Amino acid sequence: MSSRTRGGALVALVALFTAGYLAPYLLPTVVGRLSAGLGLTPAQAGLVGSVLLLGSSTAGFTLAARGERIGPRRAARAGLLAMAVGYGSAAATGLVPLVVAGAVLGGLGSGTATAVAVAGIAGRRDPHRASTLGLLSVSATAGALYLTLPHLGGGHAAPLLAIACAAALVWPATGLLPDAGRAVRDRSATATASGRESSGRGPGAAAAPGPLPYRRAGAVLAGGVLCWSLAQNALWGVSGRIGLTQAGLSEVTVGAVFAAALGAGLAGVTAAGALGSRLGRAVPIGAGTVVIAGCVWLSSSAEDLTGFATGEILWNTVYPVVLSYLLGLAASLDPRGRWAVMVGSASSLGVACGPVTGSLLSDRAGYPGMGLVLCALLLLVAAPMTAVARHASGRPLVPGSIRRRGGAPAAVLAGRGPGTTALVPQVGAPEQEVTPVAVPAGRRRMARSAFRLARPSDRG
């Protein structure tokens, strides 16, 4: 695959990631507009938001095992079509059942687009960099919309129509994605090349899909990410109401705070991309989650602009940083992207349960009580996710593996069986030189007997 083709595919994946993640990022204004525009109670509006995102997570889990057979291009276009039709129809009507049906269809489309993007990002040589670009793009888009939507009138139509338009704008980029046949051929060629060079087996054994690796670690990570996303989106889903009711701010001021928070998130993601592997994955995930827990408590207990803005901005600065490392960690566990899709879908499931959880907790315990519960949950899940990052990290964050034809990751080339020593450093290692072998003129194909193992007596 040429560098131009790889670059085009990265652009398409980032655009698809942006469209798929836009609904969760706009969740506070969607839930608030549903409550104000359709006359729903806060709990009912939160339930509609949860149903929307539940459709997103369902689509992700469904595609985790079937994405390769459908093909990235076809799946992406189906997801974007469902987003445009679903969110567009929900924006065009004021009947609650039709709004809910359109939101569910749009949520299925968002989950499909996200699953295709996450699986494609996981298969790239540096998934952390690609996920960082995706988070930068969605943060910038959502921030611009938070500044624009308050000036487009009230009602529930504006945010839903914005998501539908984003899906339509991303559609042309899907032409840069491979179809089912080309995707399978590319994976088979990569697996065959890496299998020949790492173990000397034939192409059939190398190209065959293997079992899901790191099952225990992946399950722990998926469960932790589910609770991690639930806790934060329980607050995110009611943040608009906290600003309007508890802090006494106007909708324009709350929108400006959200835009500033997402702008700070851009700075955080940029810093994460520059930081790379210098701290590994465990420190950003563990320490970042602890900081997020403190921000959740600060935002939920805010009673004025200073406290509300400080909590929201600091929280949204750290949140995408930790999320980028979690996505990179999930991608490192399986080069085929299965764990990345399942962890992403677990995150969507947590996001889906967030609005209704936040609404119920705030109704029963008030916003400060809700913040304490969510803070405790975040502190509890920080430990297992950090343990996975320390002990089960697969591919390196940045190029630090042996360069071989086919782009085989270090985790594939290094031994991973019981009693096997990993010969390739996993994080932060410099590139290891590959000694060129001179081939006599006219002999482009040499038998294996022409080579032999190096021994101590061979050293000069």
mmCIF file of N, CA and C in Angstrom, residues 187-302:
data_model
loop_
_atom_site.group_PDB
_atom_site.id
_atom_site.type_symbol
_atom_site.label_atom_id
_atom_site.label_comp_id
_atom_site.label_asym_id
_atom_site.label_seq_id
_atom_site.Cartn_x
_atom_site.Cartn_y
_atom_site.Cartn_z
ATOM 1 N N ARG A 187 -4.859 -7.738 4.955
ATOM 2 C CA ARG A 187 -4.558 -8.392 6.231
ATOM 3 C C ARG A 187 -3.835 -9.713 6.009
ATOM 4 N N SER A 188 -4.269 -10.474 4.977
ATOM 5 C CA SER A 188 -3.620 -11.750 4.701
ATOM 6 C C SER A 188 -2.174 -11.548 4.287
ATOM 7 N N ALA A 189 -1.924 -10.531 3.456
ATOM 8 C CA ALA A 189 -0.549 -10.276 3.029
ATOM 9 C C ALA A 189 0.321 -9.877 4.203
ATOM 10 N N THR A 190 -0.215 -9.027 5.091
ATOM 11 C CA THR A 190 0.559 -8.613 6.256
ATOM 12 C C THR A 190 0.820 -9.786 7.178
ATOM 13 N N ALA A 191 -0.221 -10.597 7.412
ATOM 14 C CA ALA A 191 -0.047 -11.743 8.301
ATOM 15 C C ALA A 191 0.914 -12.760 7.708
ATOM 16 N N THR A 192 0.839 -12.974 6.370
ATOM 17 C CA THR A 192 1.736 -13.935 5.736
ATOM 18 C C THR A 192 3.191 -13.490 5.832
ATOM 19 N N ALA A 193 3.438 -12.217 5.544
ATOM 20 C CA ALA A 193 4.808 -11.704 5.606
ATOM 21 C C ALA A 193 5.351 -11.781 7.016
ATOM 22 N N SER A 194 4.560 -11.376 8.012
ATOM 23 C CA SER A 194 5.044 -11.406 9.388
ATOM 24 C C SER A 194 5.215 -12.832 9.867
ATOM 25 N N GLY A 195 4.320 -13.752 9.414
ATOM 26 C CA GLY A 195 4.457 -15.139 9.839
ATOM 27 C C GLY A 195 5.700 -15.792 9.274
ATOM 28 N N ARG A 196 6.040 -15.511 8.008
ATOM 29 C CA ARG A 196 7.239 -16.086 7.408
ATOM 30 C C ARG A 196 8.495 -15.611 8.110
ATOM 31 N N GLU A 197 8.498 -14.332 8.513
ATOM 32 C CA GLU A 197 9.718 -13.781 9.070
ATOM 33 C C GLU A 197 9.867 -14.084 10.542
ATOM 34 N N SER A 198 8.734 -14.302 11.249
ATOM 35 C CA SER A 198 8.836 -14.523 12.684
ATOM 36 C C SER A 198 8.957 -15.985 13.037
ATOM 37 N N SER A 199 8.340 -16.885 12.256
ATOM 38 C CA SER A 199 8.361 -18.290 12.644
ATOM 39 C C SER A 199 8.721 -19.224 11.514
ATOM 40 N N GLY A 200 8.800 -18.729 10.307
ATOM 41 C CA GLY A 200 9.181 -19.579 9.193
ATOM 42 C C GLY A 200 8.075 -20.495 8.725
ATOM 43 N N ARG A 201 6.834 -20.326 9.187
ATOM 44 C CA ARG A 201 5.750 -21.187 8.755
ATOM 45 C C ARG A 201 5.228 -20.744 7.404
ATOM 46 N N GLY A 202 4.393 -21.580 6.826
ATOM 47 C CA GLY A 202 3.817 -21.279 5.527
ATOM 48 C C GLY A 202 2.770 -20.202 5.612
ATOM 49 N N PRO A 203 2.340 -19.693 4.462
ATOM 50 C CA PRO A 203 1.377 -18.606 4.435
ATOM 51 C C PRO A 203 0.020 -18.999 4.969
ATOM 52 N N GLY A 204 -0.354 -20.243 4.817
ATOM 53 C CA GLY A 204 -1.666 -20.629 5.296
ATOM 54 C C GLY A 204 -1.792 -20.506 6.797
ATOM 55 N N ALA A 205 -0.747 -20.929 7.531
ATOM 56 C CA ALA A 205 -0.807 -20.847 8.983
ATOM 57 C C ALA A 205 -0.752 -19.433 9.464
ATOM 58 N N ALA A 206 0.020 -18.588 8.806
ATOM 59 C CA ALA A 206 0.160 -17.215 9.265
ATOM 60 C C ALA A 206 -1.057 -16.392 8.980
ATOM 61 N N ALA A 207 -1.716 -16.674 7.855
ATOM 62 C CA ALA A 207 -2.846 -15.842 7.466
ATOM 63 C C ALA A 207 -4.120 -16.220 8.184
ATOM 64 N N ALA A 208 -4.165 -17.429 8.774
ATOM 65 C CA ALA A 208 -5.374 -17.849 9.448
ATOM 66 C C ALA A 208 -5.607 -17.007 10.689
ATOM 67 N N PRO A 209 -6.833 -16.564 10.904
ATOM 68 C CA PRO A 209 -7.103 -15.756 12.085
ATOM 69 C C PRO A 209 -6.932 -16.573 13.349
ATOM 70 N N GLY A 210 -6.205 -16.042 14.312
ATOM 71 C CA GLY A 210 -5.952 -16.737 15.553
ATOM 72 C C GLY A 210 -7.009 -16.419 16.590
ATOM 73 N N PRO A 211 -6.935 -17.075 17.744
ATOM 74 C CA PRO A 211 -7.895 -16.797 18.814
ATOM 75 C C PRO A 211 -7.681 -15.410 19.393
ATOM 76 N N LEU A 212 -8.677 -14.940 20.073
ATOM 77 C CA LEU A 212 -8.615 -13.613 20.676
ATOM 78 C C LEU A 212 -7.559 -13.607 21.774
ATOM 79 N N PRO A 213 -6.508 -12.785 21.662
ATOM 80 C CA PRO A 213 -5.447 -12.789 22.670
ATOM 81 C C PRO A 213 -5.837 -11.980 23.902
ATOM 82 N N TYR A 214 -5.091 -12.188 24.989
ATOM 83 C CA TYR A 214 -5.264 -11.403 26.218
ATOM 84 C C TYR A 214 -6.723 -11.369 26.681
ATOM 85 N N ARG A 215 -7.348 -12.539 26.757
ATOM 86 C CA ARG A 215 -8.782 -12.548 27.048
ATOM 87 C C ARG A 215 -9.094 -11.989 28.435
ATOM 88 N N ARG A 216 -8.346 -12.412 29.444
ATOM 89 C CA ARG A 216 -8.631 -11.926 30.797
ATOM 90 C C ARG A 216 -8.355 -10.435 30.912
ATOM 91 N N ALA A 217 -7.208 -10.006 30.389
ATOM 92 C CA ALA A 217 -6.865 -8.584 30.461
ATOM 93 C C ALA A 217 -7.853 -7.747 29.659
ATOM 94 N N GLY A 218 -8.245 -8.234 28.465
ATOM 95 C CA GLY A 218 -9.202 -7.489 27.657
ATOM 96 C C GLY A 218 -10.559 -7.375 28.326
ATOM 97 N N ALA A 219 -11.001 -8.468 28.984
ATOM 98 C CA ALA A 219 -12.289 -8.415 29.676
ATOM 99 C C ALA A 219 -12.244 -7.432 30.846
ATOM 100 N N VAL A 220 -11.138 -7.446 31.598
ATOM 101 C CA VAL A 220 -10.997 -6.495 32.708
ATOM 102 C C VAL A 220 -10.986 -5.064 32.186
ATOM 103 N N LEU A 221 -10.260 -4.848 31.086
ATOM 104 C CA LEU A 221 -10.202 -3.504 30.507
ATOM 105 C C LEU A 221 -11.573 -3.062 30.022
ATOM 106 N N ALA A 222 -12.302 -3.948 29.350
ATOM 107 C CA ALA A 222 -13.635 -3.585 28.850
ATOM 108 C C ALA A 222 -14.576 -3.243 30.003
ATOM 109 N N GLY A 223 -14.542 -4.058 31.079
ATOM 110 C CA GLY A 223 -15.391 -3.763 32.230
ATOM 111 C C GLY A 223 -15.018 -2.461 32.911
ATOM 112 N N GLY A 224 -13.709 -2.214 33.033
ATOM 113 C CA GLY A 224 -13.265 -0.970 33.648
ATOM 114 C C GLY A 224 -13.649 0.243 32.818
ATOM 115 N N VAL A 225 -13.495 0.140 31.490
ATOM 116 C CA VAL A 225 -13.844 1.264 30.614
ATOM 117 C C VAL A 225 -15.347 1.520 30.645
ATOM 118 N N LEU A 226 -16.143 0.455 30.758
ATOM 119 C CA LEU A 226 -17.593 0.637 30.855
ATOM 120 C C LEU A 226 -17.954 1.496 32.073
ATOM 121 N N CYS A 227 -17.395 1.133 33.246
ATOM 122 C CA CYS A 227 -17.674 1.914 34.462
ATOM 123 C C CYS A 227 -17.055 3.310 34.374
ATOM 124 N N TRP A 228 -15.867 3.404 33.780
ATOM 125 C CA TRP A 228 -15.181 4.692 33.614
ATOM 126 C C TRP A 228 -16.033 5.646 32.771
ATOM 127 N N SER A 229 -16.577 5.153 31.675
ATOM 128 C CA SER A 229 -17.406 5.990 30.809
ATOM 129 C C SER A 229 -18.742 6.300 31.459
ATOM 130 N N LEU A 230 -19.313 5.326 32.151
ATOM 131 C CA LEU A 230 -20.601 5.561 32.809
ATOM 132 C C LEU A 230 -20.492 6.682 33.827
ATOM 133 N N ALA A 231 -19.438 6.642 34.659
ATOM 134 C CA ALA A 231 -19.293 7.647 35.707
ATOM 135 C C ALA A 231 -19.180 9.050 35.120
ATOM 136 N N GLN A 232 -18.365 9.191 34.075
ATOM 137 C CA GLN A 232 -18.148 10.527 33.533
ATOM 138 C C GLN A 232 -19.337 11.034 32.734
ATOM 139 N N ASN A 233 -19.998 10.149 32.007
ATOM 140 C CA ASN A 233 -21.121 10.600 31.208
ATOM 141 C C ASN A 233 -22.393 10.741 32.028
ATOM 142 N N ALA A 234 -22.433 10.142 33.229
ATOM 143 C CA ALA A 234 -23.519 10.452 34.142
ATOM 144 C C ALA A 234 -23.467 11.930 34.520
ATOM 145 N N LEU A 235 -22.249 12.444 34.735
ATOM 146 C CA LEU A 235 -22.110 13.881 35.002
ATOM 147 C C LEU A 235 -22.266 14.703 33.727
ATOM 148 N N TRP A 236 -21.671 14.233 32.620
ATOM 149 C CA TRP A 236 -21.731 14.987 31.365
ATOM 150 C C TRP A 236 -23.174 15.168 30.900
ATOM 151 N N GLY A 237 -24.009 14.152 31.139
ATOM 152 C CA GLY A 237 -25.394 14.240 30.706
ATOM 153 C C GLY A 237 -26.212 15.268 31.465
ATOM 154 N N VAL A 238 -25.805 15.603 32.695
ATOM 155 C CA VAL A 238 -26.551 16.593 33.489
ATOM 156 C C VAL A 238 -25.737 17.854 33.717
ATOM 157 N N SER A 239 -24.577 17.977 33.077
ATOM 158 C CA SER A 239 -23.748 19.168 33.275
ATOM 159 C C SER A 239 -24.475 20.437 32.854
ATOM 160 N N GLY A 240 -25.252 20.345 31.773
ATOM 161 C CA GLY A 240 -25.993 21.525 31.343
ATOM 162 C C GLY A 240 -26.981 21.990 32.405
ATOM 163 N N ARG A 241 -27.668 21.034 33.036
ATOM 164 C CA ARG A 241 -28.629 21.398 34.082
ATOM 165 C C ARG A 241 -27.920 21.915 35.326
ATOM 166 N N ILE A 242 -26.739 21.388 35.627
ATOM 167 C CA ILE A 242 -25.979 21.910 36.771
ATOM 168 C C ILE A 242 -25.633 23.374 36.542
ATOM 169 N N GLY A 243 -25.168 23.688 35.335
ATOM 170 C CA GLY A 243 -24.824 25.072 35.036
ATOM 171 C C GLY A 243 -26.024 25.991 35.057
ATOM 172 N N LEU A 244 -27.174 25.506 34.540
ATOM 173 C CA LEU A 244 -28.355 26.358 34.450
ATOM 174 C C LEU A 244 -29.053 26.534 35.795
ATOM 175 N N THR A 245 -29.175 25.460 36.569
ATOM 176 C CA THR A 245 -29.964 25.504 37.800
ATOM 177 C C THR A 245 -29.116 25.740 39.042
ATOM 178 N N GLN A 246 -28.099 24.917 39.258
ATOM 179 C CA GLN A 246 -27.315 25.032 40.485
ATOM 180 C C GLN A 246 -26.368 26.228 40.448
ATOM 181 N N ALA A 247 -25.690 26.435 39.289
ATOM 182 C CA ALA A 247 -24.756 27.558 39.179
ATOM 183 C C ALA A 247 -25.440 28.845 38.731
ATOM 184 N N GLY A 248 -26.677 28.777 38.252
ATOM 185 C CA GLY A 248 -27.421 29.963 37.875
ATOM 186 C C GLY A 248 -26.904 30.675 36.636
ATOM 187 N N LEU A 249 -26.423 29.927 35.632
ATOM 188 C CA LEU A 249 -25.869 30.525 34.417
ATOM 189 C C LEU A 249 -26.893 30.486 33.291
ATOM 190 N N SER A 250 -26.666 31.295 32.268
ATOM 191 C CA SER A 250 -27.531 31.282 31.093
ATOM 192 C C SER A 250 -27.073 30.198 30.120
ATOM 193 N N GLU A 251 -27.937 29.865 29.129
ATOM 194 C CA GLU A 251 -27.565 28.836 28.153
ATOM 195 C C GLU A 251 -26.361 29.265 27.324
ATOM 196 N N VAL A 252 -26.288 30.553 26.994
ATOM 197 C CA VAL A 252 -25.144 31.039 26.222
ATOM 198 C C VAL A 252 -23.852 30.886 27.025
ATOM 199 N N THR A 253 -23.905 31.199 28.322
ATOM 200 C CA THR A 253 -22.706 31.068 29.158
ATOM 201 C C THR A 253 -22.306 29.612 29.314
ATOM 202 N N VAL A 254 -23.294 28.739 29.523
ATOM 203 C CA VAL A 254 -22.988 27.311 29.643
ATOM 204 C C VAL A 254 -22.381 26.784 28.348
ATOM 205 N N GLY A 255 -22.931 27.197 27.199
ATOM 206 C CA GLY A 255 -22.355 26.781 25.925
ATOM 207 C C GLY A 255 -20.934 27.275 25.743
ATOM 208 N N ALA A 256 -20.664 28.499 26.204
ATOM 209 C CA ALA A 256 -19.305 29.030 26.110
ATOM 210 C C ALA A 256 -18.347 28.246 27.002
ATOM 211 N N VAL A 257 -18.812 27.843 28.199
ATOM 212 C CA VAL A 257 -17.969 27.038 29.087
ATOM 213 C C VAL A 257 -17.663 25.692 28.440
ATOM 214 N N PHE A 258 -18.673 25.059 27.847
ATOM 215 C CA PHE A 258 -18.447 23.774 27.180
ATOM 216 C C PHE A 258 -17.478 23.923 25.999
ATOM 217 N N ALA A 259 -17.628 24.989 25.240
ATOM 218 C CA ALA A 259 -16.713 25.213 24.116
ATOM 219 C C ALA A 259 -15.286 25.414 24.614
ATOM 220 N N ALA A 260 -15.131 26.197 25.699
ATOM 221 C CA ALA A 260 -13.793 26.385 26.261
ATOM 222 C C ALA A 260 -13.232 25.077 26.799
ATOM 223 N N ALA A 261 -14.106 24.257 27.405
ATOM 224 C CA ALA A 261 -13.654 22.969 27.930
ATOM 225 C C ALA A 261 -13.174 22.057 26.804
ATOM 226 N N LEU A 262 -13.921 22.015 25.712
ATOM 227 C CA LEU A 262 -13.499 21.181 24.588
ATOM 228 C C LEU A 262 -12.257 21.752 23.910
ATOM 229 N N GLY A 263 -12.117 23.083 23.932
ATOM 230 C CA GLY A 263 -10.870 23.664 23.437
ATOM 231 C C GLY A 263 -9.683 23.267 24.298
ATOM 232 N N ALA A 264 -9.895 23.223 25.614
ATOM 233 C CA ALA A 264 -8.834 22.725 26.490
ATOM 234 C C ALA A 264 -8.549 21.254 26.216
ATOM 235 N N GLY A 265 -9.616 20.519 25.831
ATOM 236 C CA GLY A 265 -9.395 19.123 25.455
ATOM 237 C C GLY A 265 -8.488 18.985 24.248
ATOM 238 N N LEU A 266 -8.591 19.926 23.304
ATOM 239 C CA LEU A 266 -7.671 19.919 22.161
ATOM 240 C C LEU A 266 -6.231 20.036 22.632
ATOM 241 N N ALA A 267 -5.993 20.931 23.593
ATOM 242 C CA ALA A 267 -4.641 21.084 24.128
ATOM 243 C C ALA A 267 -4.189 19.816 24.841
ATOM 244 N N GLY A 268 -5.120 19.179 25.558
ATOM 245 C CA GLY A 268 -4.760 17.952 26.250
ATOM 246 C C GLY A 268 -4.396 16.832 25.302
ATOM 247 N N VAL A 269 -5.184 16.673 24.226
ATOM 248 C CA VAL A 269 -4.883 15.617 23.257
ATOM 249 C C VAL A 269 -3.570 15.903 22.537
ATOM 250 N N THR A 270 -3.321 17.177 22.226
ATOM 251 C CA THR A 270 -2.047 17.535 21.594
ATOM 252 C C THR A 270 -0.877 17.194 22.510
ATOM 253 N N ALA A 271 -1.036 17.478 23.795
ATOM 254 C CA ALA A 271 0.020 17.139 24.749
ATOM 255 C C ALA A 271 0.219 15.626 24.843
ATOM 256 N N ALA A 272 -0.883 14.874 24.792
ATOM 257 C CA ALA A 272 -0.768 13.415 24.826
ATOM 258 C C ALA A 272 -0.022 12.896 23.609
ATOM 259 N N GLY A 273 -0.303 13.489 22.433
ATOM 260 C CA GLY A 273 0.425 13.067 21.240
ATOM 261 C C GLY A 273 1.899 13.387 21.316
ATOM 262 N N ALA A 274 2.225 14.534 21.919
ATOM 263 C CA ALA A 274 3.640 14.887 22.058
ATOM 264 C C ALA A 274 4.325 14.045 23.119
ATOM 265 N N LEU A 275 3.564 13.692 24.172
ATOM 266 C CA LEU A 275 4.151 12.892 25.258
ATOM 267 C C LEU A 275 4.460 11.484 24.794
ATOM 268 N N GLY A 276 3.554 10.902 24.007
ATOM 269 C CA GLY A 276 3.791 9.572 23.465
ATOM 270 C C GLY A 276 4.022 8.540 24.545
ATOM 271 N N SER A 277 5.125 7.818 24.452
ATOM 272 C CA SER A 277 5.406 6.692 25.345
ATOM 273 C C SER A 277 6.335 7.043 26.486
ATOM 274 N N ARG A 278 6.630 8.318 26.694
ATOM 275 C CA ARG A 278 7.622 8.670 27.706
ATOM 276 C C ARG A 278 7.216 8.210 29.097
ATOM 277 N N LEU A 279 5.929 8.207 29.383
ATOM 278 C CA LEU A 279 5.449 7.751 30.687
ATOM 279 C C LEU A 279 4.772 6.391 30.597
ATOM 280 N N GLY A 280 4.825 5.744 29.441
ATOM 281 C CA GLY A 280 4.119 4.489 29.271
ATOM 282 C C GLY A 280 2.621 4.716 29.194
ATOM 283 N N ARG A 281 1.843 3.678 29.478
ATOM 284 C CA ARG A 281 0.392 3.806 29.486
ATOM 285 C C ARG A 281 -0.178 3.825 30.899
ATOM 286 N N ALA A 282 0.478 3.157 31.836
ATOM 287 C CA ALA A 282 -0.088 2.999 33.175
ATOM 288 C C ALA A 282 -0.222 4.329 33.900
ATOM 289 N N VAL A 283 0.801 5.166 33.843
ATOM 290 C CA VAL A 283 0.767 6.445 34.573
ATOM 291 C C VAL A 283 -0.321 7.376 34.035
ATOM 292 N N PRO A 284 -0.415 7.612 32.716
ATOM 293 C CA PRO A 284 -1.503 8.480 32.241
ATOM 294 C C PRO A 284 -2.896 7.940 32.569
ATOM 295 N N ILE A 285 -3.075 6.611 32.485
ATOM 296 C CA ILE A 285 -4.402 6.051 32.750
ATOM 297 C C ILE A 285 -4.733 6.132 34.233
ATOM 298 N N GLY A 286 -3.820 5.700 35.102
ATOM 299 C CA GLY A 286 -4.104 5.690 36.528
ATOM 300 C C GLY A 286 -4.179 7.078 37.133
ATOM 301 N N ALA A 287 -3.128 7.871 36.943
ATOM 302 C CA ALA A 287 -3.116 9.218 37.514
ATOM 303 C C ALA A 287 -4.182 10.099 36.875
ATOM 304 N N GLY A 288 -4.393 9.947 35.574
ATOM 305 C CA GLY A 288 -5.407 10.753 34.909
ATOM 306 C C GLY A 288 -6.804 10.461 35.420
ATOM 307 N N THR A 289 -7.104 9.192 35.698
ATOM 308 C CA THR A 289 -8.423 8.846 36.229
ATOM 309 C C THR A 289 -8.632 9.434 37.616
ATOM 310 N N VAL A 290 -7.584 9.455 38.439
ATOM 311 C CA VAL A 290 -7.690 10.069 39.770
ATOM 312 C C VAL A 290 -7.979 11.568 39.646
ATOM 313 N N VAL A 291 -7.294 12.245 38.723
ATOM 314 C CA VAL A 291 -7.553 13.670 38.512
ATOM 315 C C VAL A 291 -8.979 13.893 38.024
ATOM 316 N N ILE A 292 -9.450 13.037 37.126
ATOM 317 C CA ILE A 292 -10.818 13.157 36.624
ATOM 318 C C ILE A 292 -11.823 13.001 37.756
ATOM 319 N N ALA A 293 -11.564 12.078 38.685
ATOM 320 C CA ALA A 293 -12.472 11.887 39.820
ATOM 321 C C ALA A 293 -12.605 13.179 40.624
ATOM 322 N N GLY A 294 -11.491 13.866 40.851
ATOM 323 C CA GLY A 294 -11.557 15.139 41.562
ATOM 324 C C GLY A 294 -12.330 16.193 40.789
ATOM 325 N N CYS A 295 -12.163 16.216 39.474
ATOM 326 C CA CYS A 295 -12.893 17.188 38.642
ATOM 327 C C CYS A 295 -14.393 16.916 38.656
ATOM 328 N N VAL A 296 -14.767 15.639 38.676
ATOM 329 C CA VAL A 296 -16.184 15.288 38.721
ATOM 330 C C VAL A 296 -16.821 15.832 39.996
ATOM 331 N N TRP A 297 -16.131 15.654 41.108
ATOM 332 C CA TRP A 297 -16.673 16.182 42.375
ATOM 333 C C TRP A 297 -16.748 17.712 42.335
ATOM 334 N N LEU A 298 -15.731 18.375 41.783
ATOM 335 C CA LEU A 298 -15.723 19.830 41.727
ATOM 336 C C LEU A 298 -16.858 20.359 40.859
ATOM 337 N N SER A 299 -17.077 19.761 39.696
ATOM 338 C CA SER A 299 -18.142 20.223 38.807
ATOM 339 C C SER A 299 -19.522 19.995 39.411
ATOM 340 N N SER A 300 -19.710 18.852 40.022
ATOM 341 C CA SER A 300 -21.032 18.530 40.557
ATOM 342 C C SER A 300 -21.411 19.398 41.757
ATOM 343 N N SER A 301 -20.430 19.928 42.467
ATOM 344 C CA SER A 301 -20.711 20.755 43.639
ATOM 345 C C SER A 301 -20.598 22.250 43.346
ATOM 346 N N ALA A 302 -20.379 22.637 42.084
ATOM 347 C CA ALA A 302 -20.183 24.050 41.739
ATOM 348 C C ALA A 302 -21.481 24.831 41.921
#
